[in-house]
Short mmCIF file of C-alpha atoms and ligand atoms in Angstrom, two decimals:
data_model
loop_
_atom_site.label_atom_id
_atom_site.label_comp_id
_atom_site.label_asym_id
_atom_site.label_seq_id
_atom_site.Cartn_x
_atom_site.Cartn_y
_atom_site.Cartn_z
CA MET I 1 -0.08 0.02 0.02
CA ALA I 2 1.57 3.28 -0.96
CA GLU I 3 1.91 6.21 1.39
CA LEU I 4 0.65 9.55 0.12
CA ARG I 5 2.03 12.83 1.58
CA PRO I 6 3.82 16.06 0.81
CA ILE I 7 7.63 15.80 0.79
CA ASN I 8 9.97 17.09 3.39
CA PRO I 9 12.37 19.92 2.57
CA GLY I 10 15.11 17.29 2.43
CA GLU I 11 13.26 15.20 -0.15
CA LEU I 12 13.17 17.78 -2.90
CA ASP I 13 16.22 16.31 -4.57
CA ALA I 14 14.56 12.74 -4.61
CA PHE I 15 11.36 14.40 -5.85
CA THR I 16 13.02 16.11 -8.72
CA ASP I 17 14.88 12.69 -9.59
CA VAL I 18 11.48 10.88 -9.84
CA VAL I 19 10.02 13.64 -12.18
CA PHE I 20 12.96 13.38 -14.58
CA GLY I 21 12.98 9.36 -14.32
CA ALA I 22 9.22 9.42 -15.01
CA PHE I 23 9.77 11.61 -18.03
CA GLY I 24 12.79 9.76 -19.21
CA GLU I 25 14.81 12.92 -19.39
CA ARG I 26 18.22 13.94 -18.13
CA ARG I 27 18.28 16.20 -15.26
CA HIS I 28 20.05 19.60 -15.64
CA PRO I 29 21.13 22.31 -13.13
CA TRP I 30 18.64 24.56 -14.92
CA HIS I 31 15.78 22.30 -13.87
CA ASP I 32 17.09 22.19 -10.38
CA ARG I 33 16.95 26.01 -10.22
CA TRP I 34 13.38 25.94 -11.30
CA PHE I 35 12.41 23.19 -8.77
CA HIS I 36 14.06 25.03 -6.04
CA GLN I 37 12.37 28.29 -6.85
CA GLN I 38 8.89 27.14 -7.70
CA VAL I 39 8.29 23.77 -5.72
CA ALA I 40 7.72 24.47 -2.19
CA PRO I 41 7.39 21.16 -0.29
CA GLY I 42 4.00 22.16 1.07
CA ILE I 43 2.44 22.18 -2.58
CA THR I 44 3.67 18.68 -3.33
CA MET I 45 1.92 15.47 -3.06
CA ALA I 46 4.07 12.25 -3.36
CA ALA I 47 3.72 8.51 -3.30
CA PHE I 48 6.10 6.38 -1.49
CA GLU I 49 6.38 2.48 -1.55
CA GLU I 50 8.40 0.87 1.11
CA GLY I 51 9.93 4.21 2.04
CA ALA I 52 11.10 5.03 -1.54
CA LEU I 53 9.67 8.06 -3.55
CA VAL I 54 7.95 6.71 -6.53
CA GLY I 55 5.38 9.16 -7.71
CA THR I 56 5.13 12.99 -7.77
CA SER I 57 2.69 15.86 -8.25
CA ALA I 58 2.47 19.54 -7.27
CA ALA I 59 -0.18 22.15 -7.24
CA LEU I 60 1.54 25.67 -7.96
CA PRO I 61 -0.40 28.52 -6.52
CA MET I 62 -1.44 30.54 -9.75
CA THR I 63 -3.49 33.39 -10.72
CA LEU I 64 -5.12 32.96 -14.06
CA SER I 65 -6.86 35.57 -16.28
CA VAL I 66 -10.45 34.43 -16.60
CA PRO I 67 -13.17 36.25 -18.67
CA GLY I 68 -13.00 39.82 -17.44
CA GLN I 69 -11.13 39.01 -14.25
CA ARG I 70 -8.43 37.14 -12.47
CA CYS I 71 -8.92 33.91 -10.64
CA ALA I 72 -6.76 31.83 -8.24
CA ALA I 73 -6.03 28.32 -9.85
CA ALA I 74 -4.23 25.31 -8.72
CA GLY I 75 -1.52 24.78 -11.44
CA ILE I 76 -0.97 21.08 -11.51
CA THR I 77 2.56 20.09 -12.53
CA ALA I 78 5.53 17.72 -11.92
CA VAL I 79 3.27 14.80 -12.38
CA GLY I 80 5.19 11.55 -12.71
CA VAL I 81 5.23 7.84 -11.66
CA LEU I 82 8.39 5.73 -11.99
CA PRO I 83 8.02 3.26 -15.04
CA THR I 84 8.44 0.51 -12.53
CA HIS I 85 5.32 1.61 -10.55
CA ARG I 86 2.78 2.46 -13.27
CA ARG I 87 -0.81 1.43 -13.51
CA ARG I 88 -1.36 0.58 -9.90
CA GLY I 89 -3.43 3.80 -9.21
CA LEU I 90 -0.75 6.07 -7.99
CA LEU I 91 -1.60 8.96 -10.22
CA ARG I 92 -5.32 8.52 -9.43
CA ALA I 93 -4.43 8.54 -5.66
CA MET I 94 -2.42 11.66 -6.09
CA MET I 95 -4.82 13.48 -8.17
CA ASP I 96 -7.71 12.75 -5.64
CA ALA I 97 -5.61 14.17 -2.81
CA GLN I 98 -4.23 17.18 -4.85
CA LEU I 99 -7.56 18.25 -6.10
CA ARG I 100 -9.40 17.76 -2.78
CA GLN I 101 -6.76 19.76 -1.00
CA ALA I 102 -7.07 22.53 -3.53
CA ARG I 103 -10.80 22.65 -3.03
CA ALA I 104 -10.60 22.52 0.70
CA ALA I 105 -8.30 25.58 0.41
CA GLY I 106 -10.95 27.47 -1.42
CA THR I 107 -9.34 27.38 -4.89
CA PRO I 108 -12.18 27.18 -7.50
CA LEU I 109 -10.22 25.87 -10.44
CA ALA I 110 -7.30 23.63 -11.42
CA ILE I 111 -5.39 24.01 -14.65
CA LEU I 112 -2.57 21.85 -16.26
CA TRP I 113 -0.75 21.17 -19.58
CA ALA I 114 -1.06 17.52 -20.44
CA SER I 115 1.79 15.35 -21.82
CA GLU I 116 -0.87 13.17 -23.38
CA GLY I 117 -4.50 14.16 -24.02
CA SER I 118 -5.90 10.86 -22.87
CA ILE I 119 -4.85 11.01 -19.18
CA TYR I 120 -6.78 13.81 -17.48
CA GLY I 121 -10.45 13.55 -18.67
CA ARG I 122 -11.10 10.83 -16.15
CA PHE I 123 -10.25 13.39 -13.35
CA GLY I 124 -12.71 16.10 -14.51
CA PHE I 125 -10.27 18.05 -16.68
CA GLY I 126 -11.49 19.40 -20.12
CA PRO I 127 -9.44 21.10 -22.89
CA ALA I 128 -10.13 24.90 -22.25
CA ALA I 129 -7.82 26.61 -24.58
CA SER I 130 -6.29 25.85 -27.98
CA ARG I 131 -3.15 26.95 -29.42
CA LEU I 132 -1.95 27.34 -33.03
CA ARG I 133 1.44 26.59 -34.50
CA VAL I 134 1.80 28.92 -37.57
CA THR I 135 4.61 28.47 -40.09
CA PHE I 136 5.49 30.72 -42.93
CA GLU I 137 7.74 29.10 -45.64
CA SER I 138 8.10 32.29 -47.66
CA PRO I 139 7.92 34.88 -45.09
CA HIS I 140 9.32 37.92 -46.85
CA ASN I 141 6.30 38.35 -49.35
CA ALA I 142 3.78 36.94 -46.78
CA LEU I 143 1.91 40.09 -45.84
CA ARG I 144 -0.51 42.35 -47.63
CA ASP I 145 1.26 45.29 -46.39
CA PRO I 146 4.82 44.73 -45.21
CA THR I 147 5.78 48.33 -44.03
CA VAL I 148 6.77 48.77 -40.55
CA SER I 149 5.36 52.10 -39.44
CA GLY I 150 6.00 52.22 -35.61
CA ALA I 151 9.22 52.38 -33.49
CA LEU I 152 10.92 49.16 -32.85
CA ARG I 153 13.97 48.58 -30.61
CA LEU I 154 16.11 45.40 -29.92
CA VAL I 155 16.80 45.50 -26.33
CA GLY I 156 18.67 43.49 -23.91
CA ARG I 157 17.27 40.75 -21.63
CA ASP I 158 17.27 43.05 -18.38
CA GLU I 159 15.46 45.85 -20.19
CA ALA I 160 13.07 43.32 -21.64
CA LEU I 161 12.35 42.05 -18.17
CA ARG I 162 11.59 45.50 -17.01
CA LEU I 163 9.37 46.55 -19.95
CA PHE I 164 7.46 43.32 -21.11
CA PRO I 165 5.60 42.36 -17.93
CA LYS I 166 3.46 45.52 -18.15
CA VAL I 167 2.50 45.00 -21.71
CA TYR I 168 1.70 41.27 -20.89
CA ASP I 169 -0.34 42.20 -17.82
CA ARG I 170 -2.45 44.70 -19.85
CA VAL I 171 -3.14 42.21 -22.56
CA ALA I 172 -4.30 39.73 -20.02
CA GLU I 173 -6.82 42.07 -18.60
CA ASP I 174 -9.10 41.21 -21.56
CA ARG I 175 -7.68 37.76 -22.70
CA PRO I 176 -8.60 34.82 -20.61
CA GLY I 177 -6.31 31.94 -20.11
CA MET I 178 -3.02 33.84 -19.44
CA VAL I 179 -0.99 32.88 -16.26
CA ILE I 180 -0.19 36.11 -14.32
CA ARG I 181 3.50 35.83 -14.09
CA ASP I 182 5.52 36.61 -11.00
CA GLN I 183 9.05 38.07 -11.15
CA LEU I 184 10.67 34.50 -10.87
CA THR I 185 8.65 33.19 -13.88
CA TRP I 186 9.63 36.21 -15.89
CA GLU I 187 13.30 35.53 -15.03
CA SER I 188 13.14 31.77 -15.89
CA LEU I 189 11.59 32.42 -19.39
CA SER I 190 13.65 32.62 -22.48
CA ALA I 191 16.86 31.92 -20.69
CA ASP I 192 19.84 31.39 -22.97
CA ASP I 193 20.92 28.25 -21.00
CA ASP I 194 17.71 26.46 -21.52
CA PRO I 195 18.69 22.78 -21.92
CA ASN I 196 15.78 21.96 -24.07
CA LEU I 197 17.32 24.16 -26.92
CA PRO I 198 20.27 23.12 -28.97
CA ALA I 199 23.19 25.59 -28.10
CA ALA I 200 23.29 27.05 -31.69
CA GLU I 201 19.70 28.37 -31.40
CA ALA I 202 19.36 29.11 -27.69
CA HIS I 203 19.99 32.78 -27.86
CA HIS I 204 16.86 34.89 -27.47
CA PHE I 205 16.35 38.28 -29.04
CA PHE I 206 13.99 40.78 -27.50
CA VAL I 207 12.13 43.62 -29.55
CA VAL I 208 9.95 46.19 -28.03
CA HIS I 209 7.38 48.29 -29.90
CA GLY I 210 6.62 51.99 -29.35
CA GLU I 211 8.13 54.82 -27.14
CA GLU I 212 5.57 53.91 -24.54
CA PRO I 213 5.75 50.13 -25.10
CA ASP I 214 2.62 48.60 -26.35
CA GLY I 215 3.90 45.32 -27.85
CA TYR I 216 7.02 42.91 -27.63
CA LEU I 217 8.46 40.12 -29.49
CA ILE I 218 10.87 37.32 -28.25
CA TYR I 219 12.34 35.26 -30.97
CA ARG I 220 15.39 33.09 -31.59
CA VAL I 221 17.03 32.10 -34.94
CA ARG I 222 17.87 28.44 -35.85
CA PRO I 223 20.75 28.57 -38.28
CA GLY I 224 20.49 26.90 -41.68
CA HIS I 225 22.34 26.85 -44.98
CA SER I 226 21.98 25.37 -48.40
CA VAL I 227 23.77 25.95 -51.74
CA PHE I 228 21.51 29.03 -52.11
CA GLY I 229 22.84 30.57 -49.08
CA SER I 230 21.44 31.10 -45.54
CA GLN I 231 18.19 29.28 -44.75
CA ALA I 232 17.61 30.21 -41.21
CA THR I 233 14.32 29.79 -39.35
CA ALA I 234 13.11 32.51 -36.93
CA VAL I 235 11.25 30.94 -34.03
CA VAL I 236 8.72 33.31 -32.46
CA THR I 237 8.61 32.56 -28.74
CA GLU I 238 6.30 35.28 -27.70
CA LEU I 239 4.66 38.06 -29.58
CA VAL I 240 2.31 39.92 -27.43
CA ALA I 241 0.71 43.31 -28.45
CA GLU I 242 -1.94 45.54 -27.19
CA ASN I 243 -3.38 46.98 -30.51
CA PRO I 244 -3.59 46.41 -34.29
CA GLY I 245 -0.54 48.60 -34.96
CA SER I 246 1.90 47.14 -32.71
CA THR I 247 0.55 43.56 -33.60
CA ALA I 248 1.23 44.34 -37.41
CA ASP I 249 4.54 45.98 -36.88
CA LEU I 250 5.93 43.13 -34.74
CA TRP I 251 4.80 40.53 -37.37
CA ARG I 252 6.22 42.71 -40.22
CA PHE I 253 9.58 42.84 -38.39
CA VAL I 254 9.99 39.14 -37.76
CA LEU I 255 8.65 38.06 -41.21
CA GLY I 256 11.01 40.51 -42.90
CA LEU I 257 14.24 39.53 -41.14
CA ASP I 258 17.13 39.07 -43.67
CA LEU I 259 18.74 35.53 -43.88
CA VAL I 260 15.52 34.00 -42.56
CA THR I 261 13.62 31.92 -44.97
CA ARG I 262 11.19 30.29 -42.55
CA VAL I 263 9.32 31.72 -39.54
CA GLU I 264 7.63 29.48 -37.05
CA ALA I 265 5.44 30.61 -34.05
CA ARG I 266 4.15 27.92 -31.64
CA GLN I 267 2.01 29.11 -28.84
CA ARG I 268 -0.27 31.38 -30.86
CA PRO I 269 -3.95 32.16 -30.09
CA VAL I 270 -6.74 30.67 -32.21
CA ASP I 271 -7.75 34.17 -33.33
CA GLU I 272 -4.05 34.88 -34.50
CA PRO I 273 -4.26 38.24 -36.36
CA VAL I 274 -1.49 37.49 -38.79
CA LEU I 275 -3.79 34.90 -40.39
CA TRP I 276 -5.85 38.06 -41.57
CA MET I 277 -2.81 40.11 -42.57
CA ALA I 278 -1.50 37.58 -45.02
CA ARG I 279 -1.44 38.14 -48.81
CA ASP I 280 -2.14 34.56 -49.41
CA PRO I 281 -3.77 32.95 -46.37
CA GLN I 282 -3.53 29.42 -47.91
CA ALA I 283 0.25 29.88 -47.94
CA ILE I 284 0.51 29.57 -44.15
CA GLU I 285 0.69 26.26 -42.47
CA VAL I 286 -1.61 26.17 -39.36
CA LEU I 287 -1.52 23.34 -36.74
CA ARG I 288 -4.05 23.43 -33.83
CA GLY I 289 -3.14 21.84 -30.48
CA ILE I 290 -4.40 22.13 -26.96
CA SER I 291 -2.79 24.32 -24.47
CA ILE I 292 -4.33 24.35 -20.91
CA TRP I 293 -6.84 21.83 -19.46
CA ALA I 294 -9.21 23.29 -16.83
CA ARG I 295 -11.13 21.62 -13.84
CA LEU I 296 -13.73 23.28 -11.91
CA LEU I 297 -13.42 22.45 -8.28
CA ASP I 298 -16.30 24.48 -6.92
CA VAL I 299 -18.89 25.41 -9.68
CA PRO I 300 -20.74 28.25 -8.03
CA HIS I 301 -17.49 29.89 -6.88
CA ALA I 302 -15.82 29.41 -10.35
CA LEU I 303 -18.76 30.70 -12.28
CA GLN I 304 -18.97 33.76 -9.99
CA SER I 305 -15.16 34.48 -10.30
CA ARG I 306 -15.57 35.39 -14.03
CA ARG I 307 -17.50 37.97 -16.02
CA TYR I 308 -20.22 37.62 -18.65
CA ARG I 309 -20.76 39.75 -21.86
CA GLN I 310 -24.33 38.56 -22.37
CA GLU I 311 -27.30 38.53 -19.94
CA GLY I 312 -29.31 35.32 -19.38
CA ASP I 313 -30.07 32.36 -17.08
CA LEU I 314 -29.14 28.73 -17.42
CA VAL I 315 -29.83 25.68 -15.24
CA LEU I 316 -26.91 23.20 -15.40
CA GLU I 317 -27.00 19.61 -14.11
CA VAL I 318 -23.45 18.77 -13.49
CA SER I 319 -22.07 15.30 -12.82
CA ASP I 320 -18.77 14.69 -11.26
CA PRO I 321 -17.77 11.11 -11.01
CA PHE I 322 -14.19 11.85 -9.54
CA ILE I 323 -15.28 14.31 -6.84
CA PRO I 324 -18.98 13.72 -6.47
CA GLU I 325 -19.64 16.62 -4.13
CA VAL I 326 -18.55 19.16 -6.89
CA GLY I 327 -21.52 18.20 -9.00
CA GLY I 328 -25.13 19.19 -8.57
CA ARG I 329 -27.79 21.31 -10.14
CA PHE I 330 -26.87 24.98 -10.53
CA HIS I 331 -28.70 28.09 -11.64
CA LEU I 332 -26.34 30.63 -13.38
CA ARG I 333 -27.80 34.05 -13.89
CA ALA I 334 -25.77 36.76 -15.68
CA ARG I 335 -26.75 40.43 -15.31
CA ASP I 336 -24.66 43.61 -15.87
CA GLY I 337 -21.53 41.38 -16.52
CA VAL I 338 -21.84 39.76 -13.07
CA GLY I 339 -22.66 36.07 -12.64
CA THR I 340 -24.50 34.50 -9.66
CA CYS I 341 -24.58 30.92 -9.29
CA ALA I 342 -26.37 28.74 -6.63
CA ALA I 343 -27.80 25.19 -6.15
CA THR I 344 -31.26 24.92 -7.34
CA GLU I 345 -34.34 22.40 -7.73
CA GLU I 346 -35.52 23.89 -11.00
CA PRO I 347 -35.54 21.64 -14.02
CA PRO I 348 -32.06 21.70 -15.87
CA ASP I 349 -31.64 23.32 -19.38
CA LEU I 350 -28.17 21.25 -19.94
CA ARG I 351 -26.98 18.03 -18.59
CA LEU I 352 -23.21 17.66 -18.75
CA GLY I 353 -20.03 16.38 -16.86
CA ILE I 354 -17.58 18.57 -14.98
CA ALA I 355 -15.08 18.09 -17.83
CA GLU I 356 -17.42 19.35 -20.31
CA LEU I 357 -18.39 22.38 -18.34
CA SER I 358 -14.75 23.06 -17.59
CA CYS I 359 -14.07 23.09 -21.46
CA GLY I 360 -16.17 26.38 -21.85
CA TYR I 361 -15.07 28.03 -18.47
CA LEU I 362 -12.41 30.19 -20.11
CA GLY I 363 -14.83 31.41 -22.94
CA GLN I 364 -14.01 28.86 -25.63
CA ILE I 365 -17.14 28.31 -27.86
CA CYS I 366 -17.83 24.62 -27.51
CA PHE I 367 -21.12 23.67 -26.02
CA GLY I 368 -23.03 23.68 -29.39
CA ALA I 369 -20.19 21.36 -30.93
CA MET I 370 -20.30 19.16 -27.76
CA ALA I 371 -24.13 18.83 -28.01
CA ARG I 372 -23.88 17.92 -31.73
CA ALA I 373 -21.26 15.41 -30.89
CA GLY I 374 -23.76 13.74 -28.25
CA ARG I 375 -21.21 14.65 -25.42
CA ILE I 376 -23.73 16.82 -23.36
CA ASP I 377 -27.56 16.73 -23.33
CA GLU I 378 -29.71 19.68 -24.17
CA VAL I 379 -32.79 19.28 -21.89
CA SER I 380 -34.30 22.50 -23.13
CA ARG I 381 -34.16 23.20 -26.91
CA GLY I 382 -31.18 25.54 -27.82
CA ALA I 383 -29.59 25.29 -24.44
CA ALA I 384 -26.13 24.59 -25.78
CA THR I 385 -26.29 27.68 -27.98
CA ARG I 386 -27.41 29.70 -25.02
CA ALA I 387 -24.45 28.23 -22.90
CA ASP I 388 -22.04 29.29 -25.68
CA GLN I 389 -23.71 32.92 -25.80
CA LEU I 390 -23.49 33.19 -22.00
CA LEU I 391 -20.05 31.67 -21.26
CA GLY I 392 -18.33 32.46 -24.62
CA TRP I 393 -15.88 35.36 -24.63
CA ASP I 394 -14.11 37.37 -27.25
CA PRO I 395 -11.11 37.20 -27.52
CA PRO I 396 -10.92 33.35 -26.87
CA PRO I 397 -8.61 31.91 -24.20
CA TRP I 398 -4.97 31.90 -24.97
CA CYS I 399 -2.19 30.49 -22.63
CA LEU I 400 1.54 30.97 -23.60
CA ASP I 401 2.95 29.32 -20.39
CA ASP I 402 3.78 25.65 -20.35
CA PHE I 403 4.39 24.84 -16.76
C1 LIG F 501 0.91 9.46 -16.65
C2 LIG F 501 1.41 8.64 -15.42
C3 LIG F 501 1.71 9.82 -14.30
C4 LIG F 501 0.36 7.80 -15.12
O1 LIG F 501 0.57 7.36 -13.67
P1 LIG F 501 -0.06 5.83 -13.22
O2 LIG F 501 0.32 5.74 -11.74
O3 LIG F 501 0.37 4.74 -13.97
O4 LIG F 501 -1.57 6.14 -13.51
P2 LIG F 501 -2.80 5.38 -12.65
O5 LIG F 501 -2.33 3.92 -12.48
O6 LIG F 501 -3.17 5.97 -11.59
O7 LIG F 501 -3.83 5.39 -13.76
C5 LIG F 501 -5.10 6.13 -13.64
C6 LIG F 501 -5.82 6.01 -14.86
O8 LIG F 501 -5.22 6.73 -15.85
C7 LIG F 501 -4.88 5.90 -16.98
N1 LIG F 501 -3.70 6.31 -17.54
C8 LIG F 501 -2.51 6.48 -16.84
N2 LIG F 501 -1.65 6.83 -17.68
C9 LIG F 501 -2.22 6.87 -19.01
C10 LIG F 501 -1.68 7.32 -20.31
N3 LIG F 501 -0.31 7.68 -20.40
N4 LIG F 501 -2.39 7.32 -21.24
C11 LIG F 501 -3.76 7.10 -20.93
N5 LIG F 501 -4.33 6.59 -19.78
C12 LIG F 501 -3.43 6.69 -18.90
C13 LIG F 501 -4.94 4.41 -16.47
O9 LIG F 501 -5.19 3.48 -17.41
C14 LIG F 501 -5.89 4.69 -15.38
O10 LIG F 501 -7.28 4.49 -16.05
P3 LIG F 501 -8.60 4.01 -15.23
O11 LIG F 501 -8.90 5.05 -14.26
O12 LIG F 501 -9.76 3.90 -16.31
O13 LIG F 501 -8.24 2.66 -14.60
C15 LIG F 501 2.59 7.89 -15.59
O14 LIG F 501 2.36 7.02 -16.74
C16 LIG F 501 3.89 8.76 -16.07
O15 LIG F 501 4.70 9.06 -15.33
N6 LIG F 501 4.09 9.00 -17.41
C17 LIG F 501 5.15 9.71 -17.85
C18 LIG F 501 5.19 11.16 -17.33
C19 LIG F 501 3.85 12.01 -17.81
O16 LIG F 501 3.41 11.82 -18.91
N7 LIG F 501 3.29 12.58 -16.80
C20 LIG F 501 2.14 13.34 -16.95
C21 LIG F 501 2.42 14.86 -17.07
S1 LIG F 501 1.07 15.86 -17.58
#
């Protein structure tokens, strides 16, 4: 029988070893720094067998932008079970403890990035935000209008870390899904000693837009050569902009870089503006993936912790097989942007699981599609469309942070 408990301060080293053993990756001093800075023993839940640490998880105390507001969230991370101890229920036991603990602490929401999409649905998580990978094979003539009109400046890392957070925070005010970053997170971002990057392309460049910064770009260059000359790839790590002018200029800049014949941007929002700036939209390769998975831990608390653009009422009958007390029948009422939500005996409009409700929590339009897929039940006619109108948000959720 496994013992489950948070680690002691002296066990962080063994904890880190198990995480890397589970992922089959080599541990690097860079990772140790991250674990020491971010993983306080009290936020961990580990599994021990015969005294040995064999399973790990942690819940980072995070703040996430949700529609129109910020909300506390448990950021589930460092989840791993040693290959020798798998499929015996250790992950299930750790998730149960971790999620119940976060709920007991009053955190209405848990979020995570999944290594595999088939793991977390059973624990009540649903894919709540998408990301696009956008690739330009002929970047130099990709745009309808390639002329940069505003002021751009290449800055050093220290200046970037001073200027960029303010832009990011302002963008997050109206964009759900963004992790509100603390100083430590900013400092660990885009570091040139990131062991996950080949040395030749590990250097990051930082560009700021505007005298009063209203947009920024972080990119690196993957060198490449052929008989035709340089064939480098510019990899956009982050392009965050507050208005159409800064968005356009930063894209124009990176797509116009000399010696670069390919531009790749990975964590882009589903409403990526550059798709509408293109001269030939069919010439851009777009791949869609999932970024964060969300899991409501307290339905009324979570639904009252975000804002609403439409007025309306909806009665939701929510089932939660993993934490049954989270489920129930709830009346959501939205007026003047504010939601109130309480348990009710009224007949339901929509019957759905906690994972399905969590899919739409950050404003993603998904309830109509889930009803058509037979994944949720419309009890009253048109209830799924009404759920999309009530819970949907423009702009849609976007998360840049993989934690
Ligand atoms: C994913 C991982 C943590 C699962 O741990 P585990 O202790 O074997 O999981 P459990 O035995 O508690 O399984 C719980 C359930 O999840 C399922 N499951 C576990 N891993 C799965 C996987 N990789 N894919 C699909 N289903 C999985 C089990 O079949 C079981 O299903 P059931 O509830 O229907 O019986 C472990 O395989 C691992 O460390 N993988 C590598 C690292 C990783 O991907 N971590 C996740 C980071 S987000």
